[in-house]
Tab-separated table of C-alpha atoms and ligand atoms in Angstrom:
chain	number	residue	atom	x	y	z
S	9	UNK	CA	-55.727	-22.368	-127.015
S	10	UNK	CA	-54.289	-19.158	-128.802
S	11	UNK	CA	-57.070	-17.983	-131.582
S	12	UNK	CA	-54.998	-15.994	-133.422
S	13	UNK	CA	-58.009	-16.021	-136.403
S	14	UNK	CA	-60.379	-14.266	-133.278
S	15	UNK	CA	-57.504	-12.023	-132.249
S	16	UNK	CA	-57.367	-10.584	-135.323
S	17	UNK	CA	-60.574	-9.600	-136.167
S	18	UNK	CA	-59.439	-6.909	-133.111
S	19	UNK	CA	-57.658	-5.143	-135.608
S	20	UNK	CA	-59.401	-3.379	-138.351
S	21	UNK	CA	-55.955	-2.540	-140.538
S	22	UNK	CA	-55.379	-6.408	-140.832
S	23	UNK	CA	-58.244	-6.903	-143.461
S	24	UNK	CA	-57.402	-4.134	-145.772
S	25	UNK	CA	-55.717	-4.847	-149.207
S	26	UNK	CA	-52.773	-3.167	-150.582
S	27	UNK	CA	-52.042	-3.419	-154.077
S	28	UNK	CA	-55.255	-5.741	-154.114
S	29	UNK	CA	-53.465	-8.377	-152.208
S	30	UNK	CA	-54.451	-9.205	-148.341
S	31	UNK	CA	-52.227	-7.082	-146.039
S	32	UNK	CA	-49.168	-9.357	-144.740
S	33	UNK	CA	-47.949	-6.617	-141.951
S	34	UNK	CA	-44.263	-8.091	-140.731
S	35	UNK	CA	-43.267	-4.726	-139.573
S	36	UNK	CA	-44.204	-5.018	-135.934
S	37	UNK	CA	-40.567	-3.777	-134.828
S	38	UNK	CA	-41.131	-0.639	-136.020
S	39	UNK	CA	-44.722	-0.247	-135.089
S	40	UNK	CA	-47.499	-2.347	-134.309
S	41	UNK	CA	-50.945	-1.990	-135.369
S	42	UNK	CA	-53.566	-0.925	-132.647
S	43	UNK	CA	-56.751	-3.240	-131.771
S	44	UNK	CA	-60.148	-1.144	-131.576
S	45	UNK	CA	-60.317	-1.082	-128.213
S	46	UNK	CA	-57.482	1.421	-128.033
S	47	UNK	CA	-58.294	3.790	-130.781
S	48	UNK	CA	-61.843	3.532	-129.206
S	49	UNK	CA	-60.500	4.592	-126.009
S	50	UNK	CA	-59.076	7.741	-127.671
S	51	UNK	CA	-62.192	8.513	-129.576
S	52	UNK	CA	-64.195	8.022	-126.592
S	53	UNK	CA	-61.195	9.865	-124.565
S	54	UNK	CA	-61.641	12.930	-126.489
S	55	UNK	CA	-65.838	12.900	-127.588
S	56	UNK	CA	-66.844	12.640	-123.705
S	57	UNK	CA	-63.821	13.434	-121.254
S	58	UNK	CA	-61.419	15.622	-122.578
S	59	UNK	CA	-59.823	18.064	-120.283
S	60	UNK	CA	-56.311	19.443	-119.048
S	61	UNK	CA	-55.073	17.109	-116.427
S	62	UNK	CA	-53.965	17.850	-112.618
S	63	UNK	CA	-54.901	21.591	-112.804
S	64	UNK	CA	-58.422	21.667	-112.482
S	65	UNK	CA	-61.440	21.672	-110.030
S	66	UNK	CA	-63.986	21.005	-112.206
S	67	UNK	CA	-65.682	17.270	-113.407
S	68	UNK	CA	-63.854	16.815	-116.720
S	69	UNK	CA	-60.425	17.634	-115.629
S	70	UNK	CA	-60.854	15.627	-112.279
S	71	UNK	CA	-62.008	12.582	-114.560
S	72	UNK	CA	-59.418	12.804	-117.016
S	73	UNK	CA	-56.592	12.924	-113.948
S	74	UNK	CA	-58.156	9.883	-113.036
S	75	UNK	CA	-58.173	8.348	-115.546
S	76	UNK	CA	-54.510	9.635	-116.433
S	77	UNK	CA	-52.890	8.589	-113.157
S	78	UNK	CA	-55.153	5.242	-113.287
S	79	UNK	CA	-52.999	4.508	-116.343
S	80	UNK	CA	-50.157	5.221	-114.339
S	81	UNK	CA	-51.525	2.254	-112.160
S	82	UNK	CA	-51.885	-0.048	-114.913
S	83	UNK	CA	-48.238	0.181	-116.120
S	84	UNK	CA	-47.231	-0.120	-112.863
S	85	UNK	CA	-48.745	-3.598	-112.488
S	86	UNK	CA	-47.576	-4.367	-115.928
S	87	UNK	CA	-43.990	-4.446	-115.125
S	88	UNK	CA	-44.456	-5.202	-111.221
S	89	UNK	CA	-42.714	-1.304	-110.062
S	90	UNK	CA	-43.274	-0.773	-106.604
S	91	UNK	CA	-44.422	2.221	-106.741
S	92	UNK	CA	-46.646	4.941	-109.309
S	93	UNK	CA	-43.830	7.094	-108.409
S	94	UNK	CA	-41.286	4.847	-110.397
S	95	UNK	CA	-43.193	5.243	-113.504
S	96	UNK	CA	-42.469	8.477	-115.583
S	97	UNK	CA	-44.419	8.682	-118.945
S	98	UNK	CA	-42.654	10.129	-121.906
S	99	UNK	CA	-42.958	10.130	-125.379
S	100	UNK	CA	-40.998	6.992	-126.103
S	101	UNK	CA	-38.170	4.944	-125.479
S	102	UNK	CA	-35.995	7.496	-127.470
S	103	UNK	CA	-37.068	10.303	-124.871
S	104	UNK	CA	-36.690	8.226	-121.705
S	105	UNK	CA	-32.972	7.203	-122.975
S	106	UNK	CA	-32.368	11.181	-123.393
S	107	UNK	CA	-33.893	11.882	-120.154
S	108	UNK	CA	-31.554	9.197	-118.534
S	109	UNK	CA	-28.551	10.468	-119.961
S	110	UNK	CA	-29.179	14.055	-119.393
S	111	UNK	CA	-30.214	13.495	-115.688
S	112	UNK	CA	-28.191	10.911	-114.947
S	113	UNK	CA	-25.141	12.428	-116.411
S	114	UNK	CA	-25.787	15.954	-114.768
S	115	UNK	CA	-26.250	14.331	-111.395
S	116	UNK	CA	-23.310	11.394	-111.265
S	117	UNK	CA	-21.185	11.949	-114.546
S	118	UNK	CA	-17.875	13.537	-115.241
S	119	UNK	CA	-15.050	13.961	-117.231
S	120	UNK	CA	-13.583	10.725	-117.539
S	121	UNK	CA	-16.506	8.321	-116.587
S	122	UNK	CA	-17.497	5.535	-118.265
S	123	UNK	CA	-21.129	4.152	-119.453
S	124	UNK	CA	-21.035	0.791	-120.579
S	125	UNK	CA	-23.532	-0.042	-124.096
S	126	UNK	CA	-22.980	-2.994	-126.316
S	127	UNK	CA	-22.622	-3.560	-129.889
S	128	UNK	CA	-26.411	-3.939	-130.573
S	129	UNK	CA	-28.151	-0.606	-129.323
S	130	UNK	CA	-30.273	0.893	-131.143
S	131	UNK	CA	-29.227	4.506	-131.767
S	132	UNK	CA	-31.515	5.751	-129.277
S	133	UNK	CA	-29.276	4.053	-126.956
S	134	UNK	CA	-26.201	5.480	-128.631
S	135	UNK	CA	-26.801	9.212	-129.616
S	136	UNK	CA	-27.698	10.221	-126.047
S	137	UNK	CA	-24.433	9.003	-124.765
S	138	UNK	CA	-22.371	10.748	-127.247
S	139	UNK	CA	-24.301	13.903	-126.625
S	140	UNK	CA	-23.393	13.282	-123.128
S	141	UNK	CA	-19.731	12.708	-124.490
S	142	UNK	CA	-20.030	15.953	-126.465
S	143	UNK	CA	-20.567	18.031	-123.235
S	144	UNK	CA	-19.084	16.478	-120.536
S	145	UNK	CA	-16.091	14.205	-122.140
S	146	UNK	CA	-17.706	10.917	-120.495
S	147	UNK	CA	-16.222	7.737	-122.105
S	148	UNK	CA	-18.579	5.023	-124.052
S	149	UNK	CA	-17.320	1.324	-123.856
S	150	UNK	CA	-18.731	-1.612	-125.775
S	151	UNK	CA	-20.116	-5.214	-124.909
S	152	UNK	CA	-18.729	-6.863	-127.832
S	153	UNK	CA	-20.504	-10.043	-129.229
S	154	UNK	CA	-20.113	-13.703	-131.338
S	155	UNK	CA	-21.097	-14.391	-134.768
S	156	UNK	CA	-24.317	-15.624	-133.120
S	157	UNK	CA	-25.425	-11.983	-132.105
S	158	UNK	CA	-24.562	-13.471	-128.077
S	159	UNK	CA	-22.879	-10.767	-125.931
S	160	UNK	CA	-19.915	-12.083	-124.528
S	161	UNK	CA	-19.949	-11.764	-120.767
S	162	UNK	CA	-16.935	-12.460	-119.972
S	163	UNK	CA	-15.859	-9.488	-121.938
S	164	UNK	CA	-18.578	-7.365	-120.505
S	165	UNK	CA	-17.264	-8.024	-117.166
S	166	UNK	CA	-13.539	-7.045	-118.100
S	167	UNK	CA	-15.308	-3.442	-119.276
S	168	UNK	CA	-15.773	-1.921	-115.648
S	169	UNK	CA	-13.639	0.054	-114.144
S	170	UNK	CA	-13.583	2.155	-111.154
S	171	UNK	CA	-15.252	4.987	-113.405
S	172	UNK	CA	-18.086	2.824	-114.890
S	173	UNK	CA	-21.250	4.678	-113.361
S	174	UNK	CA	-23.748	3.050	-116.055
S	175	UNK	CA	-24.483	0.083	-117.938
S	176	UNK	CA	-27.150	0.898	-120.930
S	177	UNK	CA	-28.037	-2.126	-122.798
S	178	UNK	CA	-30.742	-3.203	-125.051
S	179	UNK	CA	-33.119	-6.195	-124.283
S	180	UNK	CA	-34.050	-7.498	-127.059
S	181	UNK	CA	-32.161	-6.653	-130.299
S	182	UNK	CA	-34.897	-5.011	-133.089
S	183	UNK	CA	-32.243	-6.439	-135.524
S	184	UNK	CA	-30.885	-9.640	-134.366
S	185	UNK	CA	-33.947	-10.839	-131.868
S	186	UNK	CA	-31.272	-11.567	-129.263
S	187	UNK	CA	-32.718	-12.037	-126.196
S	188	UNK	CA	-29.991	-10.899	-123.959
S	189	UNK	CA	-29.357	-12.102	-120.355
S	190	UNK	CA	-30.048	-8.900	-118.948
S	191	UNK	CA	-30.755	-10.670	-115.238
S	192	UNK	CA	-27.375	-11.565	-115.190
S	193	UNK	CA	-25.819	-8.516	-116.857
S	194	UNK	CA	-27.386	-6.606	-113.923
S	195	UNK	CA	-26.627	-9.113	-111.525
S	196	UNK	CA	-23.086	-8.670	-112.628
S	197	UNK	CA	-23.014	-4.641	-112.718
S	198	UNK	CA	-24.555	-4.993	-109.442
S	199	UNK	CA	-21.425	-6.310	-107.966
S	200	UNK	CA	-19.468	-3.345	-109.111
S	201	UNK	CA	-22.045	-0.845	-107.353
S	202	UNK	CA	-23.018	0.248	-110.662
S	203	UNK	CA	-26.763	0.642	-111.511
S	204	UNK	CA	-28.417	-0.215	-115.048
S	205	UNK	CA	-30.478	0.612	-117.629
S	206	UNK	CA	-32.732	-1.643	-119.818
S	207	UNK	CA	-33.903	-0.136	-123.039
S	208	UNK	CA	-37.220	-2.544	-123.680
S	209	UNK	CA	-38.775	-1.288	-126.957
S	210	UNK	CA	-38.861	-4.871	-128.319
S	211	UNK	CA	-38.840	-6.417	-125.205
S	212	UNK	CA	-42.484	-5.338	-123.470
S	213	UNK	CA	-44.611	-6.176	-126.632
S	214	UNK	CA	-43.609	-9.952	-126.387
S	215	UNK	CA	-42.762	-11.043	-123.296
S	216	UNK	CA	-43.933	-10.633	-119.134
S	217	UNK	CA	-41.121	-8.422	-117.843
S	218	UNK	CA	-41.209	-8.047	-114.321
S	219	UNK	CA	-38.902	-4.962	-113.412
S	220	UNK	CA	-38.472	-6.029	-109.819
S	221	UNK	CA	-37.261	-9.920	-110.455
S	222	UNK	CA	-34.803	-8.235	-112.887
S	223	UNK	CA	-33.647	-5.841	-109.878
S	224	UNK	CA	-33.166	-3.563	-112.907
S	225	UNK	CA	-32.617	0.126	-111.923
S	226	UNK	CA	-34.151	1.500	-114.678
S	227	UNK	CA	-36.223	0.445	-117.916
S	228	UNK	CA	-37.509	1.546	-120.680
S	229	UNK	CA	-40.522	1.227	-123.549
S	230	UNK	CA	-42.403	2.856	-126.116
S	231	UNK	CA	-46.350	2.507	-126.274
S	232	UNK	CA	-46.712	2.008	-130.198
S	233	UNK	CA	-44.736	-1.195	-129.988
S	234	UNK	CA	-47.353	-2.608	-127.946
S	235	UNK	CA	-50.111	-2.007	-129.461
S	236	UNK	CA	-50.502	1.234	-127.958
S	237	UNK	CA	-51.164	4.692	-129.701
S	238	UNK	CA	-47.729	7.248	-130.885
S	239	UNK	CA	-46.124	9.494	-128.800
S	240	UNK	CA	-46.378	7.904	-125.434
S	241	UNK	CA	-43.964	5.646	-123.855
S	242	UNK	CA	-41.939	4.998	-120.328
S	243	UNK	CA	-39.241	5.282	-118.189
S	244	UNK	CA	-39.212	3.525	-114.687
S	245	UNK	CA	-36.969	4.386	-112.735
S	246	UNK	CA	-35.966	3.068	-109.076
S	247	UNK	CA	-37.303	5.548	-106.701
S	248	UNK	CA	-34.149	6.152	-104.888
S	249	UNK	CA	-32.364	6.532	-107.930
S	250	UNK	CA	-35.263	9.386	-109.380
S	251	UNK	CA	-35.092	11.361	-106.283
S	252	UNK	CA	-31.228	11.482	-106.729
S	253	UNK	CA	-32.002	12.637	-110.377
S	254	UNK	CA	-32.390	16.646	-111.517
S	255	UNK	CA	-35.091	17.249	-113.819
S	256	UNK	CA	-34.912	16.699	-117.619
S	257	UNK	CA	-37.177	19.763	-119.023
S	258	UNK	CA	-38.478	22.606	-117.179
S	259	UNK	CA	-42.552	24.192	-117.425
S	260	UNK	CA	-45.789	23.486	-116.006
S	261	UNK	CA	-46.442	20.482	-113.397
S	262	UNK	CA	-42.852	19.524	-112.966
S	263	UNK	CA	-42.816	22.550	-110.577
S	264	UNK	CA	-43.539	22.925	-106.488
S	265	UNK	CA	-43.727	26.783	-106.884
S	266	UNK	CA	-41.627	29.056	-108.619
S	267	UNK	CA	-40.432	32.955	-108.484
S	268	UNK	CA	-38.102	34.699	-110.314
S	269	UNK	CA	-35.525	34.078	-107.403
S	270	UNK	CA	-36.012	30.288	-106.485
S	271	UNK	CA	-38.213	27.545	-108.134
S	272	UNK	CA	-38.516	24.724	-106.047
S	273	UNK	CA	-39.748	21.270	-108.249
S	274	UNK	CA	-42.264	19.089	-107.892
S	275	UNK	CA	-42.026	15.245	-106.138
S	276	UNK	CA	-42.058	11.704	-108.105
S	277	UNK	CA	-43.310	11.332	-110.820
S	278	UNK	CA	-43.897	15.023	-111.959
S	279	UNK	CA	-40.920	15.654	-111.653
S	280	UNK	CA	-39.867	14.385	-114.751
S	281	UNK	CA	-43.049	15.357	-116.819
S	282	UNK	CA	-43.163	19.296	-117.825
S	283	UNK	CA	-45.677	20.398	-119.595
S	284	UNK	CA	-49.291	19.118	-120.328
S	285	UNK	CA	-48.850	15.275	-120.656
S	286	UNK	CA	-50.304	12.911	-123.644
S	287	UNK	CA	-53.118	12.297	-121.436
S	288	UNK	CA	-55.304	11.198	-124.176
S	289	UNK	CA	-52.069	8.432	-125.190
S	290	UNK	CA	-52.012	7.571	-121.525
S	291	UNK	CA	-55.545	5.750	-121.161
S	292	UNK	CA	-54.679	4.210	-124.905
S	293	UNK	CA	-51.318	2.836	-123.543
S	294	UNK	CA	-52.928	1.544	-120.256
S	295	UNK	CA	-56.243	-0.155	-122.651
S	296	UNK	CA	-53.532	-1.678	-124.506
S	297	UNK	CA	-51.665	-3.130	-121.625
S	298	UNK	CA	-54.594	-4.381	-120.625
S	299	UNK	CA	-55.428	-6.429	-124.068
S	300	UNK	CA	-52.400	-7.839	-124.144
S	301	UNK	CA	-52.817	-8.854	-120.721
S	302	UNK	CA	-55.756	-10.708	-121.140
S	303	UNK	CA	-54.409	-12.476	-123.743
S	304	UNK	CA	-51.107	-13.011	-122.064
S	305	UNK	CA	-47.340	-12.232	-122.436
S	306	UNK	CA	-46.227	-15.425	-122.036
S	307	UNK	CA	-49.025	-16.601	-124.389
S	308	UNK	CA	-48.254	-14.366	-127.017
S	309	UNK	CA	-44.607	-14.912	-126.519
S	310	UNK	CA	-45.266	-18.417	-127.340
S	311	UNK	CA	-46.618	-18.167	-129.717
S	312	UNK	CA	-44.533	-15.724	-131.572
S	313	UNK	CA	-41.670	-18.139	-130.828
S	314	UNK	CA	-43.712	-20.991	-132.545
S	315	UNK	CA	-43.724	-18.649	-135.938
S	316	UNK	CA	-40.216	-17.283	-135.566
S	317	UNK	CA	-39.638	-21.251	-135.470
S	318	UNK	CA	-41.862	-22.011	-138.449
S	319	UNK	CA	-40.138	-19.030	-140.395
S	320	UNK	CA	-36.294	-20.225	-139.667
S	321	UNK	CA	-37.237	-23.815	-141.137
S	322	UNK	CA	-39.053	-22.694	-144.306
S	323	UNK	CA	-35.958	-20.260	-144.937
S	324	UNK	CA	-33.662	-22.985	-144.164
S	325	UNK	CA	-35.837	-25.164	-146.712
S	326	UNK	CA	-35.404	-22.500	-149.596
S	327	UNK	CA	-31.915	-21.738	-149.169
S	328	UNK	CA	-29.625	-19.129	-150.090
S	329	UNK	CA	-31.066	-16.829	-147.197
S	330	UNK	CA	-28.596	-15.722	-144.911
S	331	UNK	CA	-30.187	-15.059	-141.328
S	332	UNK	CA	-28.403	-12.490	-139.004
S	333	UNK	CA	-28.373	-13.451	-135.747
S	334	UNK	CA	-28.975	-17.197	-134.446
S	335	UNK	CA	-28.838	-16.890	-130.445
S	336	UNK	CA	-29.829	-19.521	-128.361
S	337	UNK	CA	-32.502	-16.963	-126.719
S	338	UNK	CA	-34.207	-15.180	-129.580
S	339	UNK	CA	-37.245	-13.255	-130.112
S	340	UNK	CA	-39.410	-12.956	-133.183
S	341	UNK	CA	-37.342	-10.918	-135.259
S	342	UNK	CA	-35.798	-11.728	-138.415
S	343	UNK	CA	-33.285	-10.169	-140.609
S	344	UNK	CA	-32.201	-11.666	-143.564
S	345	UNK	CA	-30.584	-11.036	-147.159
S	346	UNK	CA	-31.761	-13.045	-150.262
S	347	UNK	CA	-28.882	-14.238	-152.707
S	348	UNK	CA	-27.276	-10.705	-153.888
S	349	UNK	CA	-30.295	-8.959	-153.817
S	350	UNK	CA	-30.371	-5.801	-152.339
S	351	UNK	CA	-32.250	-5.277	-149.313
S	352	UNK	CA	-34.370	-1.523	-151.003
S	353	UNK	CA	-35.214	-4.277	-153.778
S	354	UNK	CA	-36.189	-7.214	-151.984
S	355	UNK	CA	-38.631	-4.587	-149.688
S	356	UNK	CA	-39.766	-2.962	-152.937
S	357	UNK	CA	-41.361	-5.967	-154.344
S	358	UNK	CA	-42.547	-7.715	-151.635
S	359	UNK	CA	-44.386	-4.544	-151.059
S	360	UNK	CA	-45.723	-5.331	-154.222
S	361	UNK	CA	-47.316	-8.205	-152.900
S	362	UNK	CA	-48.744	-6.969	-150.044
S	363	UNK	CA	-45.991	-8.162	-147.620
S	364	UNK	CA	-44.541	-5.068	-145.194
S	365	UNK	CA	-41.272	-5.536	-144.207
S	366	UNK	CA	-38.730	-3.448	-142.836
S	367	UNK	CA	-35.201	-2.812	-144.687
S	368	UNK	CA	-32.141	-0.673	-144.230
S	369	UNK	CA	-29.734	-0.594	-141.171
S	370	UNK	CA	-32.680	-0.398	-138.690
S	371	UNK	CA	-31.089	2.267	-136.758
S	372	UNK	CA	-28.236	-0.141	-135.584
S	373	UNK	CA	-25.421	1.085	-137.637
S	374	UNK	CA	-22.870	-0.048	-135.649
S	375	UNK	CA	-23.934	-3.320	-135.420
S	376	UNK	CA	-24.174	-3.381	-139.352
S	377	UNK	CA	-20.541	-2.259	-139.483
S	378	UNK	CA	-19.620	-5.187	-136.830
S	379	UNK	CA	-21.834	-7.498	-139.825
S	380	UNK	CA	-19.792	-5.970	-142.204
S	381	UNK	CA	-23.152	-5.133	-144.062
S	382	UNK	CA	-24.952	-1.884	-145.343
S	383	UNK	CA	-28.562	-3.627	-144.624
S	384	UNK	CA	-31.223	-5.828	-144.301
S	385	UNK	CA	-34.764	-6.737	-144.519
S	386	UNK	CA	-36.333	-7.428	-141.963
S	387	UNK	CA	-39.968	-9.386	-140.825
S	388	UNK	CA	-41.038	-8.791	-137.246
S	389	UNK	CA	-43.676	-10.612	-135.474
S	390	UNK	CA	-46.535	-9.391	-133.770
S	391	UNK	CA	-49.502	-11.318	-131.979
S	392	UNK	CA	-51.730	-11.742	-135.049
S	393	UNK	CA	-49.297	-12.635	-137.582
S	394	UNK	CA	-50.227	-16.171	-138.522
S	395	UNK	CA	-48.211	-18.975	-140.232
S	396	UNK	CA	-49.823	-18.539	-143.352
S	397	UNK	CA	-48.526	-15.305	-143.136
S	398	UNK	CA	-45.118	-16.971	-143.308
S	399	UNK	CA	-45.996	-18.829	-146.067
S	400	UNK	CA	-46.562	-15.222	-148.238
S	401	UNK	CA	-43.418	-14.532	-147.059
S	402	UNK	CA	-41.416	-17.518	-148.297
S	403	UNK	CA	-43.261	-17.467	-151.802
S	404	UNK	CA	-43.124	-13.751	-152.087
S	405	UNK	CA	-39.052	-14.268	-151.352
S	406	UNK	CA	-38.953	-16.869	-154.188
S	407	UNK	CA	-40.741	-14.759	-156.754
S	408	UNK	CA	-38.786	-12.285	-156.185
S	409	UNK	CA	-35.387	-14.527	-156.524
S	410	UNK	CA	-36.701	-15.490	-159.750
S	411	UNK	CA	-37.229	-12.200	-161.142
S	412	UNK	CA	-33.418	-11.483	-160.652
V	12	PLP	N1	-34.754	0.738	-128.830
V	12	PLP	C1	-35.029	-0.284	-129.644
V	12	PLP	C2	-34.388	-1.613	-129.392
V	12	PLP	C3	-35.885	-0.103	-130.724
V	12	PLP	O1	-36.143	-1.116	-131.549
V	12	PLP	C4	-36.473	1.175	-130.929
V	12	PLP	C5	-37.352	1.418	-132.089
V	12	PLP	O2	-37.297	0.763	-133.089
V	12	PLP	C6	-36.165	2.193	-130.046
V	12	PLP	C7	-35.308	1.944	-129.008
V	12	PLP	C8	-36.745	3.561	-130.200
V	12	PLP	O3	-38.101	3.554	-129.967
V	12	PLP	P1	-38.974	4.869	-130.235
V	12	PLP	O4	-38.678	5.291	-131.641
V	12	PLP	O5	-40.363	4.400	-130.033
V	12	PLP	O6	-38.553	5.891	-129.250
């Protein structure tokens, strides 16, 4: 039995007001709000442990690496790595996509090579590439997709070449909620020899993902979208493929020992991590993983899917709503235009009425060009959202239709 009235009296933001009306928080895509347990684990983090990690001898600092490198533990069970050394904490999904395409492109990239995206990345799965472009004149190709926000795989398979060295594709669209096949898209690049990466920013928060059973070479998430603090995310990585990798930033702990003649670097993970990690974000990420694991993934995936459900048949009852994306496997992510309203208006005044939603291009222009739109709004469910929720939703849409 999901208690989604108990679950949210975990977060303390969900009974505040705004504008006097009772918070209706649909922006979960963008950020989700944090239980207590993980800002308590901060507070608590920083009142009774806090210490630089890995460099020092005495109590604090050992107990703050452990607790630091137990974290590492936890998201390694989370999305079933083989290995601690697979899991690389960074600040975000943006950061491990740069990473990736710095290292990656330093080590196996040149003039001429191909990476393959598609046609619903988020920027952060765009921009690095064209950086990569900008400096070493590697070629981007595009997964193009149907009217239903599918990729079409037979078109994705026509894209490789004998110079594909990367496919970089998104999980789970933040703007369409297409849940993409990305089994069989790596199955598929597999067969070429070429390895893949899986950016899961809206992915991780809502379903069990299982990096292993996907055989996916490398993945990606950021620890705000689930339910985790800012400024700390992940990039697993297969192990074979780190070692291969250079590092991504040089200073402190990334190093084996250095001189002014020859620096030698440090093994998996540190590696990858220069510089005094978010230590503190680490054991907030990990206490989050673990709430939502005791709730469930595939429990809160349900039931997510049971209001994305309820939503699409009250829209469909009040017409004149135009939904963007409608793929057989969707997550809980809407984005919709009202009549000719525009978007900035629409998210103006349901603001008004207490109802947070996101609107704009949701940094996906080129997937609003292949809309042939400027925008959207956008609602985006988390765990606590509740039908009556919806319900605001739908009548703060209406008011708002008959205002213009
Ligand atoms: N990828 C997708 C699909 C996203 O939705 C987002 C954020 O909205 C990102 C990447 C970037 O995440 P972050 O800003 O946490 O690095």
């Amino acid at each position: 039995m999901y208690d989604v009235n108990k679950l949210r009296e975990d977060f303390p933001i969900l009974s505040r007001t705004i504008y006097n009306k009772p918070l209706v928080y649909f922006d979960n895509g963008a950020t989700t709000q944090k239980p207590r347990v993980v800002v308590d684990a901060m507070v608590n983090e920083y009142y009774s442990v806090n210490a630089n990690v890995h460099r020092g001898v005495h109590f604090l600092s050992m107990r703050a690496t452990e607790l630091h490198e137990e974290s590492r533990e936890v998201v390694r069970n989370f999305l079933n790595a083989r290995s601690t050394n697979e899991i690389i904490f960074t600040r975000g999904t943006t950061e491990s996509v740069n990473l990736l395409a710095y290292s990656f492109g330093e080590a196996f990239m040149k003039e001429g090579d191909e990476v393959i995206v598609s046609v619903m990345e988020h920027h952060s799965n765009i921009v690095p590439w064209q950086l990569l472009r900008d400096r070493k004149g590697i070629v981007i190709k595009v997964i193009p997709m149907n009217d239903r926000g599918e990729l079409l795989l037979d078109e994705y398979e026509k894209l490789f070449s004998p110079r594909t060295k990367l496919v970089s594709v998104v999980h789970v669209s933040n703007v369409l909620g297409t849940i993409n096949p990305v089994k069989q898209m790596i199955e598929i690049a597999h067969k070429h020899d070429v390895p893949v990466f899986v950016d899961g920013a809206q992915a991780v928060p809502h379903m069990p993902v299982d990096v292993q059973a996907l055989d996916a070479d490398f993945y990606a998430f950021s620890g705000h979208k689930v339910y985790g603090p800012t400024g700390v995310g992940v990039l697993y990585g297969k192990e074979n493929w780190l070692d291969k990798l250079p590092p991504y930033q040089g200073g402190g702990e990334m190093i084996g020992s250095v001189s002014f003649e020859r620096t030698t670097y440090n093994e998996l993970p540190y590696k990858f991590e220069a510089g005094t990690p978010d230590y503190v974000g680490t054991t907030a990420l990990a206490c989050a993983l673990r709430y939502v694991s005791a709730i469930g993934m595939d429990a809160i995936g349900n039931w997510e899917h049971e209001l994305t459900q309820y939503a699409l048949r009250r829209f469909e009852e009040i017409g004149d709503i135009r939904v963007f994306g409608n793929a057989a496997e969707r997550g809980g992510v809407l984005s919709f235009q009202v009549g000719n309203i525009h978007h900035f208006d629409l998210g103006t005044l349901l603001d008004r009425l207490g109802i947070a939603v996101r609107t704009g291009h949701h940094c996906a222009q080129p997937l609003m060009q292949r809309l042939g739109i400027e925008g959207t709004a956008r609602a985006s469910f988390g765990l606590y959202n509740t039908k009556e929720e919806v319900d605001a939703l739908i009548a703060g849409i209406e008011r708002v239709r008959k205002m213009f």
